[in-house]
Amino acid sequence: MEVQLGHYLTVGVLLFSIGLYLALAKRNVVGILMGIELMFNAVSLTLIAFSRFVESPQPIAGHVFVVFVITVAAAEAAVALALAMVVYRNRGTIDIDQINLLRW
Amino acid sequence: MASIDRLGPELILLIFAGIIILADLVVPRWRSGLVAASLLGVAGSIVWSVTLVARDMRGGAFDGALVVDDFSLFFSFLFAGIAALVILASIEYVDRFVRHQAEYYALILASTAGMMLLAATTDLIAIFIALELTGVCLYILVAFLKDVRSSEAGLKYLLLGALSTAVTLYGMAFLFGLSGSTNLTDIANVVAQANDDTRAALVMAMVLLAAGLGFKMAVVPFQMWVPDVYEGAPTPITAYLSVGSKAAGFAVVMRIFMEALDARFISGDWANMFAGIAAVSMTVGNLIALTQTNIKRMLGYSSIAQAGNFLVGLAAISAADGELALGASGVLFFLAAYAFTNLGAFIAIIAISNRTGSDEIGDYAGMSRRAPLLALGLTLCLVSLTGIPPTAGFIAKVYIFNAAVQSDLVWLVIVGVLNSVVSVYYYLRVVLQMYLEAPVSEERIAAGPALGLAMAIASAGVLFIGILPFPLLEAAEAAAQVFG
């Protein structure tokens, strides 16, 4: 069996769904961030698969996109961990259930 | 060189952001210098935009990644104006910070550049980068106080923001997969030839994009972060978020949906989707705003309701036949009117809470005697948010509801008008509190010169647009022509 576009997309959907589930279900901030990272990776996989299989006027646009996604995700993770540190210093926990000072 | 010239307004802001951070290393704690440099950066950006208009430098740049047209110029001026008012409103507030004042101003400039880029970019990769440039700067600004509330707000904003970015990206990935291109014009060509086979994928990409960008626009059901972040963030940043981030969200949604997804057979779908979201946003935002006791949270929910009003314009864009521009120009006009109005309200709140240290509506009792001018300005802005003449909010609402009627969205207009009636209660409750209740203390409250100037500009803007709306209307209509 040859690996086709559909296979990559299926893996992408699975990864994205697992990431989304983690992001919504995890209580620990770091766990949520890992879920979001997984979603970014699913997007990268999908983009790479498309740029490999879809005929395109800009053949490397998908690759360039992925490089930017990886870079920006790293920048975002740096800020996220810094903020998690600040919250931990203030509250002594990064459990999202206990970070509940602001609520209606 | 033409490409670099067209990037000028954003480039100047980013250069000044860098200068401010470096200058702070050389000359530490030179406060007035920081403010002057950041205002100079904004002024430089405006001058460059004026030059672009004067020399008629409209056109694409960087191989179609960026475009200078009436739409992007409209937003360049809008965001520069917003940034200038936010910087003026921040001066007194930021003076309390012991450290990192330079970074505060630099981040405001950088995020303004990101917002301008959001309105000007026409390539998915560039849009994504602009989205993140705006987002990451704002996450840090929200958590800038580093106290319990501010850091909690920042973390919540970041987690939901990153999640929504991932969803947006997934939608972009499918648009790329369908068209093989990241350029919005190329995508539009492919979408125009789409058939029933590709329709499902197209609808999925559209829904993912709307869901991810709905976070930026702060519409139901992506509004969970709004009240928490608005309450916890430094108040000038709350003001900035409520107008800047929201306008940027609408700018990029209009750019993507009206440029790339404009084909008849898909535009009807998203118009219906936006009409539904508009009705729900207005209703949910207004009903929860009724119960709020903190004025920042109340304005947070009010901003969700107002986002519903803007979406009426987006729904009317495509429902009309031959009248395409009216809904789009309505959104643009409303965004500008709302920027003056909401900034004015927040500037009054900043001036008052700098002295009282409280954001509770109960503490605004008798404010008309303690701070007559601020109370008057705040009243004007709240009246404008309600949509009562002779203010900017009134014209904006009439214009956008008129667009909806022309697009046969009468039910949406009825929902909108009913919601306006509901909103009278919570907006004017603050006014009654200020004018009819006995003051909690006799201490007078005076705004400093910078806040006073910002308040005067915002109030003048609200009244000017309310009485003489035509210059802004013409600008909004010219900008909307880009999609005509």
Coordinates of C-alpha atoms in Angstrom, one line a residue:
Chain A
M1 CA 0.0 0.0 0.0
E2 CA 1.3 3.4 -1.0
V3 CA 1.0 6.2 1.5
Q4 CA -1.3 8.8 0.0
L5 CA -2.4 12.3 0.9
G6 CA -5.4 10.9 2.7
H7 CA -3.2 9.1 5.2
Y8 CA -1.3 12.2 6.1
L9 CA -4.5 14.1 6.5
T10 CA -6.0 11.4 8.7
V11 CA -2.9 11.5 11.0
G12 CA -3.2 15.3 11.0
V13 CA -6.8 15.2 12.1
L14 CA -6.0 12.6 14.8
L15 CA -3.1 14.7 16.1
F16 CA -5.2 17.9 16.0
S17 CA -8.0 16.2 17.9
I18 CA -5.8 14.8 20.6
G19 CA -4.1 18.2 21.0
L20 CA -7.5 19.9 21.3
Y21 CA -8.7 17.4 23.8
L22 CA -5.5 17.8 25.9
A23 CA -5.8 21.6 25.7
L24 CA -9.4 21.5 26.9
A25 CA -9.2 18.7 29.4
K26 CA -5.8 19.1 31.1
R27 CA -5.8 21.0 34.4
N28 CA -2.0 21.7 34.4
V29 CA -0.9 24.7 32.4
V30 CA 2.1 22.9 31.0
G31 CA -0.2 20.0 29.9
I32 CA -2.4 22.5 28.1
L33 CA 0.6 24.0 26.4
M34 CA 1.7 20.5 25.3
G35 CA -1.8 20.0 23.8
I36 CA -1.5 23.3 21.9
E37 CA 2.0 22.3 20.6
L38 CA 0.4 19.1 19.3
M39 CA -2.2 21.1 17.4
F40 CA 0.6 23.3 15.8
N41 CA 2.4 20.1 14.8
A42 CA -0.8 18.7 13.3
V43 CA -1.0 21.8 11.2
S44 CA 2.6 21.5 10.1
L45 CA 2.1 18.0 9.1
T46 CA -1.0 18.9 7.1
L47 CA 0.8 21.8 5.4
I48 CA 3.8 19.7 4.4
A49 CA 1.5 16.9 3.1
F50 CA -0.4 19.4 1.0
S51 CA 2.7 21.0 -0.4
R52 CA 4.0 17.5 -1.4
F53 CA 0.8 16.3 -3.1
V54 CA -1.0 19.4 -4.4
E55 CA 0.1 21.0 -7.6
S56 CA 1.1 24.5 -6.7
P57 CA 2.2 27.7 -8.4
Q58 CA 4.4 28.4 -5.4
P59 CA 6.0 24.9 -4.7
I60 CA 7.8 25.9 -1.5
A61 CA 5.1 28.1 0.1
G62 CA 4.0 25.2 2.3
H63 CA 7.5 24.5 3.5
V64 CA 8.1 28.2 4.3
F65 CA 4.8 28.3 6.1
V66 CA 5.9 25.4 8.3
V67 CA 9.2 27.0 9.2
F68 CA 7.3 30.1 10.3
V69 CA 4.8 28.0 12.3
I70 CA 7.6 26.2 14.1
T71 CA 9.5 29.5 14.9
V72 CA 6.4 31.4 16.0
A73 CA 5.3 28.5 18.2
A74 CA 8.6 28.5 19.9
A75 CA 8.3 32.2 20.6
E76 CA 4.9 31.8 21.9
A77 CA 6.0 28.8 24.2
A78 CA 8.7 31.0 25.6
V79 CA 6.2 33.7 26.6
A80 CA 3.8 31.1 27.9
L81 CA 6.3 29.5 30.2
A82 CA 7.4 32.9 31.5
L83 CA 3.8 33.7 32.3
A84 CA 3.3 30.3 34.0
M85 CA 6.4 31.2 36.1
V86 CA 4.9 34.5 37.1
V87 CA 1.6 32.8 38.0
Y88 CA 3.4 30.2 40.0
R89 CA 5.3 32.8 42.0
N90 CA 2.1 34.6 42.8
R91 CA -0.1 31.6 43.6
G92 CA 2.2 28.6 44.2
T93 CA 0.3 26.5 41.7
I94 CA -0.2 26.2 38.0
D95 CA -3.4 24.2 38.3
I96 CA -5.9 26.0 36.1
D97 CA -8.8 25.1 38.4
Q98 CA -7.1 27.0 41.2
I99 CA -6.3 30.0 39.2
N100 CA -9.8 31.4 39.6
L101 CA -9.6 34.8 41.1
L102 CA -11.3 36.4 38.1
R103 CA -14.7 34.9 37.5
W104 CA -18.3 36.1 37.2
Chain B
M1 CA 12.4 50.0 -3.2
A2 CA 8.7 50.5 -3.6
S3 CA 8.0 47.5 -1.5
I4 CA 9.9 48.9 1.5
D5 CA 8.2 52.2 1.0
R6 CA 4.8 50.6 1.3
L7 CA 5.8 48.9 4.5
G8 CA 6.9 52.3 5.9
P9 CA 4.1 53.0 8.5
E10 CA 4.7 49.6 10.2
L11 CA 8.5 49.8 9.9
I12 CA 8.7 53.2 11.6
L13 CA 6.7 51.8 14.6
L14 CA 9.0 48.8 14.9
I15 CA 12.1 50.9 14.5
F16 CA 11.0 53.2 17.3
A17 CA 10.1 50.2 19.5
G18 CA 13.7 49.1 19.1
I19 CA 15.0 52.6 19.7
I20 CA 13.0 52.9 22.9
I21 CA 14.3 49.6 24.4
L22 CA 17.9 50.5 23.5
A23 CA 17.6 54.1 24.6
D24 CA 16.4 52.8 28.0
L25 CA 19.6 50.9 28.4
V26 CA 21.7 53.9 27.7
V27 CA 19.6 56.5 29.6
P28 CA 17.7 54.6 32.3
R29 CA 14.5 56.0 33.7
W30 CA 14.1 59.0 31.4
R31 CA 10.3 58.9 31.5
S32 CA 9.3 61.9 29.5
G33 CA 11.9 60.8 26.8
L34 CA 10.2 57.4 26.5
V35 CA 6.7 59.0 26.1
A36 CA 8.1 61.5 23.6
A37 CA 9.8 58.8 21.6
S38 CA 6.8 56.6 21.4
L39 CA 4.5 59.5 20.4
L40 CA 7.1 60.5 17.8
G41 CA 7.0 56.9 16.4
V42 CA 3.3 57.1 16.0
A43 CA 3.5 60.5 14.5
G44 CA 6.1 59.3 12.0
S45 CA 3.9 56.4 11.1
I46 CA 1.0 58.7 10.4
V47 CA 3.2 61.1 8.3
W48 CA 4.3 58.1 6.2
S49 CA 0.7 57.0 5.7
V50 CA -0.2 60.5 4.6
T51 CA 2.7 60.5 2.2
L52 CA 1.5 57.2 0.8
V53 CA -1.9 58.8 0.2
A54 CA -0.5 62.0 -1.2
R55 CA 1.8 60.3 -3.6
D56 CA -0.8 57.7 -4.5
M57 CA 1.5 54.8 -3.7
R58 CA -1.4 52.3 -3.5
G59 CA -0.5 48.9 -4.8
G60 CA 1.0 45.5 -3.9
A61 CA 4.4 44.9 -2.3
F62 CA 6.7 42.0 -1.6
D63 CA 5.4 39.7 -4.3
G64 CA 1.8 40.1 -3.2
A65 CA 2.3 39.5 0.5
L66 CA 1.3 43.0 1.4
V67 CA -1.0 45.6 -0.2
V68 CA -1.5 49.3 0.3
D69 CA -5.0 50.2 -0.6
D70 CA -7.8 52.4 0.9
F71 CA -8.7 49.6 3.3
S72 CA -5.2 49.2 4.7
L73 CA -4.7 52.9 4.8
F74 CA -8.0 53.4 6.7
F75 CA -6.8 51.0 9.3
S76 CA -3.3 52.4 9.4
F77 CA -4.8 55.8 10.5
L78 CA -7.2 54.1 12.9
F79 CA -4.6 52.1 14.7
A80 CA -2.1 55.0 14.8
G81 CA -4.8 57.1 16.4
I82 CA -5.7 54.4 18.9
A83 CA -2.0 53.9 19.8
A84 CA -1.6 57.7 20.3
L85 CA -4.6 57.9 22.6
V86 CA -3.5 54.8 24.5
I87 CA 0.0 56.1 25.1
L88 CA -1.4 59.5 26.3
A89 CA -3.7 57.6 28.6
S90 CA -0.9 55.4 29.9
I91 CA 1.6 58.1 31.0
E92 CA 0.2 58.6 34.5
Y93 CA -0.6 54.9 35.0
V94 CA 2.8 53.8 33.9
D95 CA 4.6 56.3 36.2
R96 CA 3.8 53.9 39.1
F97 CA 5.9 51.1 37.5
V98 CA 9.3 50.8 39.1
R99 CA 10.8 49.0 36.2
H100 CA 10.2 48.1 32.5
Q101 CA 8.5 51.3 31.4
A102 CA 10.4 51.3 28.1
E103 CA 9.2 47.8 27.3
Y104 CA 5.7 48.8 28.0
Y105 CA 5.7 51.5 25.3
A106 CA 7.8 49.4 22.9
L107 CA 5.3 46.6 23.1
I108 CA 2.4 49.0 22.4
L109 CA 4.2 50.2 19.3
A110 CA 5.1 46.7 18.1
S111 CA 1.6 45.4 18.6
T112 CA 0.2 48.5 16.7
A113 CA 2.5 47.5 13.8
G114 CA 1.1 44.0 14.0
M115 CA -2.4 45.3 13.8
M116 CA -1.6 47.5 10.8
L117 CA -0.1 44.5 9.1
L118 CA -3.2 42.4 9.8
A119 CA -5.2 44.9 7.7
A120 CA -2.6 45.1 5.0
T121 CA -1.3 41.6 4.4
T122 CA -2.8 39.5 1.6
D123 CA -0.8 36.3 2.1
L124 CA -1.7 33.5 4.6
I125 CA 1.9 33.3 5.9
A126 CA 2.1 37.1 6.4
I127 CA -1.3 37.1 8.0
F128 CA -0.2 34.5 10.4
I129 CA 2.9 36.4 11.4
A130 CA 1.0 39.6 11.9
L131 CA -1.6 37.7 14.0
E132 CA 1.2 36.4 16.3
L133 CA 3.1 39.7 16.4
T134 CA -0.1 41.4 17.7
G135 CA -0.9 38.5 20.0
V136 CA 2.4 37.9 21.7
C137 CA 2.9 41.6 22.4
L138 CA -0.6 41.8 23.9
Y139 CA -0.2 38.7 26.1
I140 CA 2.8 40.3 27.7
L141 CA 1.1 43.7 28.1
V142 CA -1.9 42.1 29.8
A143 CA 0.3 40.4 32.4
F144 CA 2.5 43.5 32.7
L145 CA 1.6 44.3 36.4
K146 CA 2.8 40.9 37.3
D147 CA 0.4 40.8 40.3
V148 CA -2.0 38.1 41.1
R149 CA -4.9 39.3 38.9
S150 CA -2.8 40.6 36.0
S151 CA -0.7 37.5 35.6
E152 CA -3.8 35.3 35.8
A153 CA -5.4 37.4 33.1
G154 CA -2.3 37.2 30.9
L155 CA -2.0 33.4 31.2
K156 CA -5.7 32.9 30.4
Y157 CA -5.4 35.2 27.4
L158 CA -2.3 33.4 26.2
L159 CA -3.7 29.9 26.5
L160 CA -6.9 30.7 24.7
G161 CA -5.1 32.9 22.2
A162 CA -2.6 30.2 21.3
L163 CA -5.5 27.7 21.0
S164 CA -7.4 30.0 18.7
T165 CA -4.2 30.6 16.6
A166 CA -3.8 26.8 16.2
V167 CA -7.5 26.6 15.0
T168 CA -7.0 29.5 12.5
L169 CA -3.8 27.9 11.2
Y170 CA -5.6 24.6 10.6
G171 CA -8.2 26.5 8.5
M172 CA -5.4 28.2 6.6
A173 CA -3.7 24.8 6.0
F174 CA -6.9 23.6 4.3
L175 CA -7.2 26.8 2.2
F176 CA -3.7 26.2 1.1
G177 CA -4.4 22.5 0.4
L178 CA -7.4 23.5 -1.8
S179 CA -5.6 26.1 -3.8
G180 CA -2.0 25.2 -3.6
S181 CA -1.3 28.9 -2.9
T182 CA -1.0 31.1 0.2
N183 CA -1.9 34.2 -1.8
L184 CA -5.5 35.5 -1.2
T185 CA -6.0 36.4 -4.8
D186 CA -4.9 33.0 -6.0
I187 CA -7.2 31.4 -3.4
A188 CA -10.1 33.6 -4.6
N189 CA -9.6 32.3 -8.1
V190 CA -9.7 28.7 -7.0
V191 CA -12.7 29.2 -4.7
A192 CA -14.5 30.8 -7.6
Q193 CA -14.2 27.6 -9.6
A194 CA -14.9 25.3 -6.7
N195 CA -17.6 22.6 -7.2
D196 CA -19.6 20.4 -4.9
D197 CA -16.6 18.0 -4.4
T198 CA -14.5 20.7 -2.8
R199 CA -17.4 22.4 -1.1
A200 CA -17.2 20.4 2.2
A201 CA -13.5 21.1 2.6
L202 CA -14.1 24.8 1.8
V203 CA -16.9 25.1 4.4
M204 CA -14.6 23.4 7.0
A205 CA -11.8 25.8 6.3
M206 CA -14.2 28.7 6.6
V207 CA -15.6 27.5 9.9
L208 CA -12.1 26.9 11.4
L209 CA -11.0 30.4 10.3
A210 CA -14.1 32.0 11.7
A211 CA -13.7 30.1 15.0
G212 CA -10.0 31.1 15.4
L213 CA -10.5 34.7 14.4
G214 CA -13.7 34.9 16.4
F215 CA -11.4 34.9 19.4
K216 CA -9.8 38.2 18.2
M217 CA -13.1 39.7 17.5
A218 CA -14.4 38.5 20.9
V219 CA -17.8 37.2 19.8
V220 CA -19.9 34.5 21.4
P221 CA -19.0 31.6 21.7
F222 CA -15.3 32.6 21.8
Q223 CA -15.7 35.4 24.4
M224 CA -14.9 33.5 27.6
W225 CA -11.6 35.3 28.1
V226 CA -13.0 38.8 27.6
P227 CA -14.3 39.7 31.1
D228 CA -11.4 38.1 33.0
V229 CA -8.7 39.7 30.8
Y230 CA -10.4 43.1 30.8
E231 CA -10.6 43.1 34.6
G232 CA -7.1 41.8 35.3
A233 CA -5.1 43.8 32.6
P234 CA -3.7 47.3 33.3
T235 CA -6.6 49.6 32.4
P236 CA -4.9 51.4 29.5
I237 CA -4.2 47.9 28.0
T238 CA -7.9 47.0 28.5
A239 CA -8.8 50.1 26.5
Y240 CA -6.3 49.1 23.9
L241 CA -7.6 45.5 23.6
S242 CA -11.2 46.5 23.5
V243 CA -10.7 48.7 20.4
G244 CA -7.4 47.8 18.8
S245 CA -7.4 44.0 19.0
K246 CA -11.1 43.9 18.1
A247 CA -10.7 46.2 15.1
A248 CA -7.7 44.2 14.0
G249 CA -9.8 41.0 14.2
F250 CA -12.5 42.5 12.0
A251 CA -9.9 43.8 9.6
V252 CA -8.4 40.4 9.0
V253 CA -11.8 38.7 8.8
M254 CA -12.9 41.2 6.2
R255 CA -9.7 40.8 4.3
I256 CA -9.8 36.9 4.2
F257 CA -13.6 36.4 3.8
M258 CA -14.3 39.2 1.4
E259 CA -11.2 38.8 -0.7
A260 CA -10.6 35.0 -0.7
L261 CA -14.0 33.5 0.1
D262 CA -16.1 36.0 -1.9
A263 CA -17.5 33.5 -4.4
R264 CA -21.3 33.5 -4.4
F265 CA -21.8 29.9 -3.4
I266 CA -19.8 30.2 -0.3
S267 CA -20.4 33.8 0.8
G268 CA -24.1 33.0 1.5
D269 CA -23.0 30.4 4.0
W270 CA -20.7 32.7 6.0
A271 CA -23.1 35.6 5.9
N272 CA -25.7 33.3 7.6
M273 CA -23.1 32.1 10.1
F274 CA -22.1 35.7 11.0
A275 CA -25.8 36.7 11.3
G276 CA -26.3 34.0 13.8
I277 CA -23.2 34.8 15.8
A278 CA -24.2 38.5 15.7
A279 CA -27.6 37.8 17.2
V280 CA -26.2 35.5 20.0
S281 CA -23.3 37.9 20.8
M282 CA -25.6 40.9 21.2
T283 CA -28.0 39.1 23.4
V284 CA -25.5 37.2 25.6
G285 CA -23.2 40.3 26.0
N286 CA -26.0 42.6 26.9
L287 CA -27.8 40.2 29.3
I288 CA -24.6 39.4 31.3
A289 CA -23.6 43.1 31.3
L290 CA -26.8 43.8 33.2
T291 CA -25.5 42.0 36.3
Q292 CA -22.0 43.4 36.5
T293 CA -20.8 45.6 39.4
N294 CA -17.2 46.2 38.1
I295 CA -17.1 48.8 35.4
K296 CA -14.2 47.1 33.5
R297 CA -16.1 43.8 33.4
M298 CA -19.3 45.6 32.4
L299 CA -17.5 47.3 29.5
G300 CA -16.0 43.8 28.6
Y301 CA -19.5 42.4 28.2
S302 CA -20.6 45.5 26.4
S303 CA -17.7 45.1 24.0
I304 CA -19.0 41.5 23.2
A305 CA -22.4 43.0 22.5
Q306 CA -20.9 45.7 20.3
A307 CA -19.0 43.1 18.4
G308 CA -22.4 41.6 17.6
N309 CA -23.4 45.0 16.2
F310 CA -20.3 45.0 13.9
L311 CA -21.1 41.5 12.8
V312 CA -24.5 42.7 11.5
G313 CA -22.5 44.6 9.0
L314 CA -20.5 41.5 8.0
A315 CA -23.7 39.5 7.6
A316 CA -25.1 42.3 5.4
I317 CA -22.1 42.4 3.2
S318 CA -23.0 39.3 1.2
A319 CA -26.7 39.1 1.7
A320 CA -27.2 42.2 -0.4
D321 CA -27.5 42.0 -4.2
G322 CA -25.5 44.7 -5.9
E323 CA -25.2 46.7 -2.7
L324 CA -22.0 45.0 -1.6
A325 CA -20.2 48.0 -0.1
L326 CA -22.8 49.2 2.4
G327 CA -22.3 46.5 5.0
A328 CA -18.6 46.6 4.8
S329 CA -18.4 50.4 5.0
G330 CA -20.8 50.1 8.0
V331 CA -18.4 47.9 9.8
L332 CA -15.5 50.3 9.1
F333 CA -17.5 53.3 10.2
F334 CA -18.7 51.6 13.3
L335 CA -15.2 50.4 14.3
A336 CA -13.8 54.0 14.0
A337 CA -16.8 55.5 16.0
Y338 CA -16.5 52.7 18.6
A339 CA -12.7 53.4 18.9
F340 CA -13.3 57.0 20.0
T341 CA -16.2 56.1 22.2
N342 CA -14.7 53.2 24.1
L343 CA -11.3 54.8 24.4
G344 CA -13.1 57.9 25.9
A345 CA -14.9 55.8 28.4
F346 CA -11.8 54.0 29.4
I347 CA -9.7 57.2 29.7
A348 CA -12.3 58.6 32.1
I349 CA -12.2 55.3 34.1
I350 CA -8.4 55.4 34.2
A351 CA -8.4 59.0 35.4
I352 CA -10.9 58.2 38.1
S353 CA -9.4 54.9 39.3
N354 CA -5.9 56.4 39.3
R355 CA -7.3 58.5 42.3
T356 CA -9.9 56.2 43.9
G357 CA -8.1 52.9 43.2
S358 CA -11.5 51.2 42.6
D359 CA -13.4 50.0 39.5
E360 CA -16.6 49.3 41.3
I361 CA -19.7 51.0 39.8
G362 CA -20.8 51.8 43.3
D363 CA -17.8 54.0 43.8
Y364 CA -18.8 56.3 40.9
A365 CA -21.6 57.7 43.1
G366 CA -21.7 61.5 43.0
M367 CA -18.8 61.6 40.6
S368 CA -20.5 64.6 38.8
R369 CA -19.6 66.7 41.9
R370 CA -16.1 65.2 42.4
A371 CA -15.0 65.3 38.8
P372 CA -17.5 67.3 36.7
L373 CA -15.6 67.2 33.4
L374 CA -14.6 63.5 33.6
A375 CA -18.2 62.6 34.5
L376 CA -19.5 64.6 31.6
G377 CA -17.0 62.9 29.2
L378 CA -17.9 59.5 30.5
T379 CA -21.6 60.2 30.1
L380 CA -21.1 61.3 26.5
C381 CA -19.2 58.1 25.8
L382 CA -21.8 55.9 27.5
V383 CA -24.6 57.7 25.6
S384 CA -22.7 57.0 22.4
L385 CA -22.3 53.3 23.3
T386 CA -26.1 53.2 23.8
G387 CA -26.6 54.8 20.4
I388 CA -28.4 58.0 21.3
P389 CA -28.0 61.1 19.1
P390 CA -26.1 63.4 18.7
T391 CA -23.2 61.0 19.1
A392 CA -21.0 58.8 16.9
G393 CA -22.7 55.6 18.2
F394 CA -26.1 56.7 17.0
I395 CA -25.0 57.3 13.4
A396 CA -23.0 54.0 13.3
K397 CA -26.0 52.0 14.5
V398 CA -28.4 53.6 12.1
Y399 CA -26.0 53.1 9.2
I400 CA -25.3 49.4 10.0
F401 CA -28.9 48.5 10.6
N402 CA -29.9 50.3 7.4
A403 CA -27.4 48.1 5.6
A404 CA -29.0 45.0 7.2
V405 CA -32.5 46.1 6.2
Q406 CA -31.3 46.5 2.6
S407 CA -30.0 42.9 2.8
D408 CA -33.3 41.5 4.0
L409 CA -32.0 40.9 7.5
V410 CA -35.0 42.5 9.2
W411 CA -35.1 39.9 12.0
L412 CA -31.5 40.7 12.8
V413 CA -32.3 44.4 13.0
I414 CA -35.2 43.7 15.4
V415 CA -32.9 41.7 17.6
G416 CA -30.3 44.5 17.4
V417 CA -32.8 47.3 18.3
L418 CA -34.3 45.2 21.2
N419 CA -30.7 44.7 22.5
S420 CA -30.0 48.4 22.3
V421 CA -33.0 49.0 24.5
V422 CA -31.6 46.5 27.0
S423 CA -28.2 48.2 26.9
V424 CA -29.8 51.5 27.9
Y425 CA -30.2 50.1 31.4
Y426 CA -26.6 49.2 32.2
Y427 CA -25.0 52.1 30.4
L428 CA -27.2 54.8 31.9
R429 CA -27.1 53.1 35.4
V430 CA -23.5 54.4 35.6
V431 CA -24.7 57.9 34.5
L432 CA -27.5 57.9 37.1
Q433 CA -25.0 56.7 39.7
M434 CA -22.7 59.6 38.9
Y435 CA -25.4 62.4 38.8
L436 CA -28.1 61.4 41.3
E437 CA -26.4 59.5 44.1
A438 CA -24.6 61.2 47.0
P439 CA -20.8 61.1 46.7
V440 CA -18.9 58.5 48.8
S441 CA -16.3 61.1 49.6
E442 CA -15.9 64.9 49.0
E443 CA -12.3 64.6 47.6
R444 CA -12.0 66.3 44.2
I445 CA -10.6 64.3 41.3
A446 CA -8.7 66.0 38.5
A447 CA -7.2 64.4 35.5
G448 CA -3.6 65.2 34.7
P449 CA -2.7 67.1 31.5
A450 CA -2.1 64.0 29.3
L451 CA -5.3 62.2 30.4
G452 CA -7.2 65.5 30.0
L453 CA -5.9 65.9 26.5
A454 CA -6.7 62.3 25.6
M455 CA -10.2 62.7 27.0
A456 CA -10.8 65.9 25.1
I457 CA -9.7 64.3 21.8
A458 CA -11.9 61.3 22.3
S459 CA -14.9 63.3 23.3
A460 CA -14.4 65.7 20.4
G461 CA -14.2 62.7 18.1
V462 CA -17.4 61.2 19.5
L463 CA -19.3 64.5 19.0
F464 CA -17.7 65.4 15.6
I465 CA -18.6 62.0 14.1
G466 CA -22.0 62.3 15.6
I467 CA -22.7 65.7 14.1
L468 CA -20.6 65.7 10.9
P469 CA -20.2 62.0 10.0
F470 CA -19.6 62.6 6.2
P471 CA -15.8 62.8 6.1
L472 CA -15.5 59.5 8.0
L473 CA -18.4 58.0 6.0
E474 CA -16.6 58.8 2.7
A475 CA -13.3 57.3 4.0
A476 CA -15.1 54.1 5.1
E477 CA -17.0 53.9 1.8
A478 CA -13.7 54.4 -0.2
A479 CA -12.1 51.7 1.9
A480 CA -14.9 49.3 1.4
Q481 CA -14.7 49.8 -2.4
V482 CA -11.6 47.7 -2.3
F483 CA -13.8 44.6 -2.0
G484 CA -16.5 46.0 -4.4

